[in-house]
DNA sequence: GAGCCTATCGCGAAGCGTCGCAATAAGGTG
DNA sequence: CACCTTATTGCGACGCTTCGCGATAGGCTC
């Protein structure tokens, strides 16, 4: 199913702004912020406002084209939905990020399904803690 | 060690505002927002501003008296640090919250320690997903 | 208590994100 | 193509939180 079909089937409309936002997310390497996206879109369409970017990201997320993640700051990161799934470990001491491989996520998810019958999305929010390097350096 | 001692030892000062903020967090049942706290403090000290509340929460957190948690909205929740530790499951469909008991947290934490030598704080951010009720009702 | 140093305060501004509203335009129909 | 319905846009305003700045006031010394 093409983008046009998917959008059409959902009752949404295919606007230039929406195409440009999707394009910017798909071209991005990883985890871009809304402002990153706005900047890229403005190169071709300078009049776009922040709310249009946010609303289009939300619409494209509903359609399954993009996803967002929260690291430990208050900025939302966006990426294409078809990239490989992974979680994030963020160190509250040095700010460093580590990717969590799907098997570890799956093992943790299984436990939550068993105990709470809750289907978790462990890639949605980073797990905060202390990374191996900072753990090995007790003070400082 | 009393509050006065702890504050003194850290080089901080014991202001009326700081005492009132701590008091408000300690009296609160659970998970209050900064605005909740501000409202309570204003009852006794109307001139307090939002930034003072935030800065005091941060200072009290450094001292180990309070902690904060992120659910799935963009509002930070605060609570006393000596309450029993627990995680949160938040349903992205109905918004409902479930508490995760320490054993489940510990089992998941162990895996991250083993695989990544990362010491996670699994109570810091809620785990987002689909709760048992919404999972059992496929459409709607 | 007077005086000093500086942590803290209140305030205003700014950043990220959301929302309401009037204007625009996408996607139909005839 | 003219016309209609309504999804979407741009804009301004607001909510949560952080930050810079000059004013205030803890906590100490004498």
PDB file of C-alpha atoms (C1' of nucleotides) in Angstrom, chain C:
ATOM      1  C1'  DG C   1      23.184  42.988  66.936  1.00  0.00           C
ATOM      2  C1'  DA C   2      26.025  44.772  62.817  1.00  0.00           C
ATOM      3  C1'  DG C   3      28.156  43.326  58.763  1.00  0.00           C
ATOM      4  C1'  DC C   4      29.629  40.064  55.202  1.00  0.00           C
ATOM      5  C1'  DC C   5      29.305  36.411  51.766  1.00  0.00           C
ATOM      6  C1'  DT C   6      26.584  34.058  48.797  1.00  0.00           C
ATOM      7  C1'  DA C   7      22.581  30.728  48.433  1.00  0.00           C
ATOM      8  C1'  DT C   8      18.105  31.569  47.346  1.00  0.00           C
ATOM      9  C1'  DC C   9      14.094  34.177  45.817  1.00  0.00           C
ATOM     10  C1'  DG C  10      10.723  36.385  42.627  1.00  0.00           C
ATOM     11  C1'  DC C  11      10.209  37.793  38.167  1.00  0.00           C
ATOM     12  C1'  DG C  12      10.331  37.906  33.337  1.00  0.00           C
ATOM     13  C1'  DA C  13      11.704  35.543  29.191  1.00  0.00           C
ATOM     14  C1'  DA C  14      12.367  31.518  26.508  1.00  0.00           C
ATOM     15  C1'  DG C  15      11.947  26.505  24.849  1.00  0.00           C
ATOM     16  C1'  DC C  16       9.108  22.421  23.801  1.00  0.00           C
ATOM     17  C1'  DG C  17       4.629  21.029  22.906  1.00  0.00           C
ATOM     18  C1'  DT C  18      -0.635  21.517  22.596  1.00  0.00           C
ATOM     19  C1'  DC C  19      -4.895  23.777  21.542  1.00  0.00           C
ATOM     20  C1'  DG C  20      -8.640  26.942  19.566  1.00  0.00           C
ATOM     21  C1'  DC C  21      -9.896  29.481  15.704  1.00  0.00           C
ATOM     22  C1'  DA C  22     -10.594  31.520  11.249  1.00  0.00           C
ATOM     23  C1'  DA C  23      -8.715  30.841   6.614  1.00  0.00           C
ATOM     24  C1'  DT C  24      -7.138  27.542   3.169  1.00  0.00           C
ATOM     25  C1'  DA C  25      -7.195  23.779   0.226  1.00  0.00           C
ATOM     26  C1'  DA C  26      -7.680  18.482  -0.621  1.00  0.00           C
ATOM     27  C1'  DG C  27     -10.672  15.420  -2.526  1.00  0.00           C
ATOM     28  C1'  DG C  28     -14.945  14.508  -3.789  1.00  0.00           C
ATOM     29  C1'  DT C  29     -19.697  15.379  -7.107  1.00  0.00           C
ATOM     30  C1'  DG C  30     -22.338  16.981 -10.878  1.00  0.00           C
TER      31       DG C  30
END
